[in-house]
Amino acid sequence: MRYFINSFKFLLFALIIFSCEERVELDYVEFTPGSLADNDGKIIYSDVDVYPVLDVISTDTPSVDNSINTGLVFNIDTVKAPAESTFDYSKFSIDKPSGVISYDNSMGGLTEGNYSITLSVDNAGGVARYDDIVTISVLSVPIQINIDSESVDVGSLQIGEIATASVTDLSGQGVVSMVTYQLVDASDIYSINETTGVISKDKAANSGSVKLSVQVGSNLGAVVASDLLTVNVGPSPTISLLQLDGSTPLTRVTLSPYTAYTSYPPVLSDMTAASWDIILPPTLDNFKNFFSMGAAGEITIASDANLPEGDYKIGVTPKNAGGISLDFPEV
């Protein structure tokens, strides 16, 4: 009886033990971070074609192969630029986690041409290099500068509008806006309305031909049309200085520092002067109060001028009743 009870206990214990066992099977995939190698094609950018807009220019986010399961760190290695480019390397940047490449062209300077960018990418396998992985192609500014007349004839004393510049948007997409005009290296005789492109002659000019260049700024950058307009200035007024006899040409006057002097009135041709101003060299600026001009253009030097010893060339500026003046420097 005792044997039977012990056997029963053993059997019951064994059943309890085996009933507590449970077989657990787990399905899992071993984690592999994936790695990159130089120029392995696992990172792909889309090339960018862009006008040189005065803004930040960016690439799209690159695509990364599905085998890469860890974060990447993108860095710009080198930028190949056109030989004549005026770009600023420091204005290139890259978002390290995403790989988006940007160039800050807010102040301009990104000139036409192809910019090929090489990257280094930190990854689980180390650092991989991608040569010329993306190219930013900067297109020429699609602006053609026009002029309503390539050559104009004007009088020496003529003042007013003489020509008008305009632009044509060559993109065919209406992308050009914010157009402004300015003259390039022109004298203050000429000006251009920055909004309308109207070119004006603002002052009297000496006879001869002058070529004017126009720069057009826009949201896409600037374009220059060199020698866009030729201005042909007709015969200009002439002036002759005479000695006190009223007939002998005057070319030089010799004075002592305290000598008073009054010249003979100059002979002005093709212009009637309503008033006169004298043009002194900078070395006589401190003595300008000792010089004066009469109504007929005669030059007077006061007796107490105490002029410094030396040779000086002076000029005159007649002004007509319309307020138009013409300089005759160093007459």
mmCIF file with all atom_site columns, N, CA and C in Angstrom, residues 260-263 290-294 297-302:
data_model
loop_
_atom_site.group_PDB
_atom_site.id
_atom_site.type_symbol
_atom_site.label_atom_id
_atom_site.label_alt_id
_atom_site.label_comp_id
_atom_site.label_asym_id
_atom_site.label_entity_id
_atom_site.label_seq_id
_atom_site.pdbx_PDB_ins_code
_atom_site.Cartn_x
_atom_site.Cartn_y
_atom_site.Cartn_z
_atom_site.occupancy
_atom_site.B_iso_or_equiv
_atom_site.pdbx_formal_charge
_atom_site.auth_seq_id
_atom_site.auth_comp_id
_atom_site.auth_asym_id
_atom_site.auth_atom_id
_atom_site.pdbx_PDB_model_num
ATOM 1  N N  . ALA A 1 260 ? 46.717 142.640 -58.245 1.00 0.00 ? 260 ALA A N  1
ATOM 2  C CA . ALA A 1 260 ? 45.311 142.549 -58.634 1.00 0.00 ? 260 ALA A CA 1
ATOM 3  C C  . ALA A 1 260 ? 45.231 142.352 -60.143 1.00 0.00 ? 260 ALA A C  1
ATOM 4  N N  . TYR A 1 261 ? 44.204 141.614 -60.578 1.00 0.00 ? 261 TYR A N  1
ATOM 5  C CA . TYR A 1 261 ? 44.108 141.342 -62.015 1.00 0.00 ? 261 TYR A CA 1
ATOM 6  C C  . TYR A 1 261 ? 42.647 141.152 -62.406 1.00 0.00 ? 261 TYR A C  1
ATOM 7  N N  . THR A 1 262 ? 42.276 141.694 -63.577 1.00 0.00 ? 262 THR A N  1
ATOM 8  C CA . THR A 1 262 ? 40.965 141.449 -64.176 1.00 0.00 ? 262 THR A CA 1
ATOM 9  C C  . THR A 1 262 ? 41.168 141.136 -65.654 1.00 0.00 ? 262 THR A C  1
ATOM 10 N N  . SER A 1 263 ? 40.662 139.981 -66.076 1.00 0.00 ? 263 SER A N  1
ATOM 11 C CA . SER A 1 263 ? 40.846 139.560 -67.465 1.00 0.00 ? 263 SER A CA 1
ATOM 12 C C  . SER A 1 263 ? 39.841 140.243 -68.386 1.00 0.00 ? 263 SER A C  1
ATOM 13 N N  . PHE A 1 290 ? 39.212 134.981 -53.007 1.00 0.00 ? 290 PHE A N  1
ATOM 14 C CA . PHE A 1 290 ? 39.932 136.088 -53.644 1.00 0.00 ? 290 PHE A CA 1
ATOM 15 C C  . PHE A 1 290 ? 39.700 136.122 -55.161 1.00 0.00 ? 290 PHE A C  1
ATOM 16 N N  . PHE A 1 291 ? 38.939 135.156 -55.651 1.00 0.00 ? 291 PHE A N  1
ATOM 17 C CA . PHE A 1 291 ? 38.617 135.098 -57.075 1.00 0.00 ? 291 PHE A CA 1
ATOM 18 C C  . PHE A 1 291 ? 37.136 135.416 -57.262 1.00 0.00 ? 291 PHE A C  1
ATOM 19 N N  . SER A 1 292 ? 36.810 136.081 -58.356 1.00 0.00 ? 292 SER A N  1
ATOM 20 C CA . SER A 1 292 ? 35.405 136.351 -58.682 1.00 0.00 ? 292 SER A CA 1
ATOM 21 C C  . SER A 1 292 ? 35.265 136.474 -60.189 1.00 0.00 ? 292 SER A C  1
ATOM 22 N N  . MET A 1 293 ? 34.006 136.407 -60.653 1.00 0.00 ? 293 MET A N  1
ATOM 23 C CA . MET A 1 293 ? 33.743 136.548 -62.084 1.00 0.00 ? 293 MET A CA 1
ATOM 24 C C  . MET A 1 293 ? 32.658 137.588 -62.297 1.00 0.00 ? 293 MET A C  1
ATOM 25 N N  . GLY A 1 294 ? 32.850 138.417 -63.314 1.00 0.00 ? 294 GLY A N  1
ATOM 26 C CA . GLY A 1 294 ? 31.866 139.437 -63.634 1.00 0.00 ? 294 GLY A CA 1
ATOM 27 C C  . GLY A 1 294 ? 30.751 138.882 -64.497 1.00 0.00 ? 294 GLY A C  1
ATOM 28 N N  . GLY A 1 297 ? 31.834 137.400 -67.717 1.00 0.00 ? 297 GLY A N  1
ATOM 29 C CA . GLY A 1 297 ? 32.775 136.290 -67.663 1.00 0.00 ? 297 GLY A CA 1
ATOM 30 C C  . GLY A 1 297 ? 34.195 136.683 -67.371 1.00 0.00 ? 297 GLY A C  1
ATOM 31 N N  . GLU A 1 298 ? 34.448 137.985 -67.108 1.00 0.00 ? 298 GLU A N  1
ATOM 32 C CA . GLU A 1 298 ? 35.810 138.398 -66.784 1.00 0.00 ? 298 GLU A CA 1
ATOM 33 C C  . GLU A 1 298 ? 36.212 137.852 -65.408 1.00 0.00 ? 298 GLU A C  1
ATOM 34 N N  . ILE A 1 299 ? 37.472 137.451 -65.284 1.00 0.00 ? 299 ILE A N  1
ATOM 35 C CA . ILE A 1 299 ? 38.005 136.885 -64.044 1.00 0.00 ? 299 ILE A CA 1
ATOM 36 C C  . ILE A 1 299 ? 38.754 137.974 -63.292 1.00 0.00 ? 299 ILE A C  1
ATOM 37 N N  . THR A 1 300 ? 38.439 138.105 -61.997 1.00 0.00 ? 300 THR A N  1
ATOM 38 C CA . THR A 1 300 ? 39.103 139.107 -61.165 1.00 0.00 ? 300 THR A CA 1
ATOM 39 C C  . THR A 1 300 ? 39.802 138.427 -59.999 1.00 0.00 ? 300 THR A C  1
ATOM 40 N N  . ILE A 1 301 ? 41.068 138.842 -59.769 1.00 0.00 ? 301 ILE A N  1
ATOM 41 C CA . ILE A 1 301 ? 41.834 138.363 -58.617 1.00 0.00 ? 301 ILE A CA 1
ATOM 42 C C  . ILE A 1 301 ? 42.108 139.562 -57.722 1.00 0.00 ? 301 ILE A C  1
ATOM 43 N N  . ALA A 1 302 ? 41.792 139.447 -56.438 1.00 0.00 ? 302 ALA A N  1
ATOM 44 C CA . ALA A 1 302 ? 41.963 140.559 -55.497 1.00 0.00 ? 302 ALA A CA 1
ATOM 45 C C  . ALA A 1 302 ? 43.444 140.833 -55.254 1.00 0.00 ? 302 ALA A C  1
#
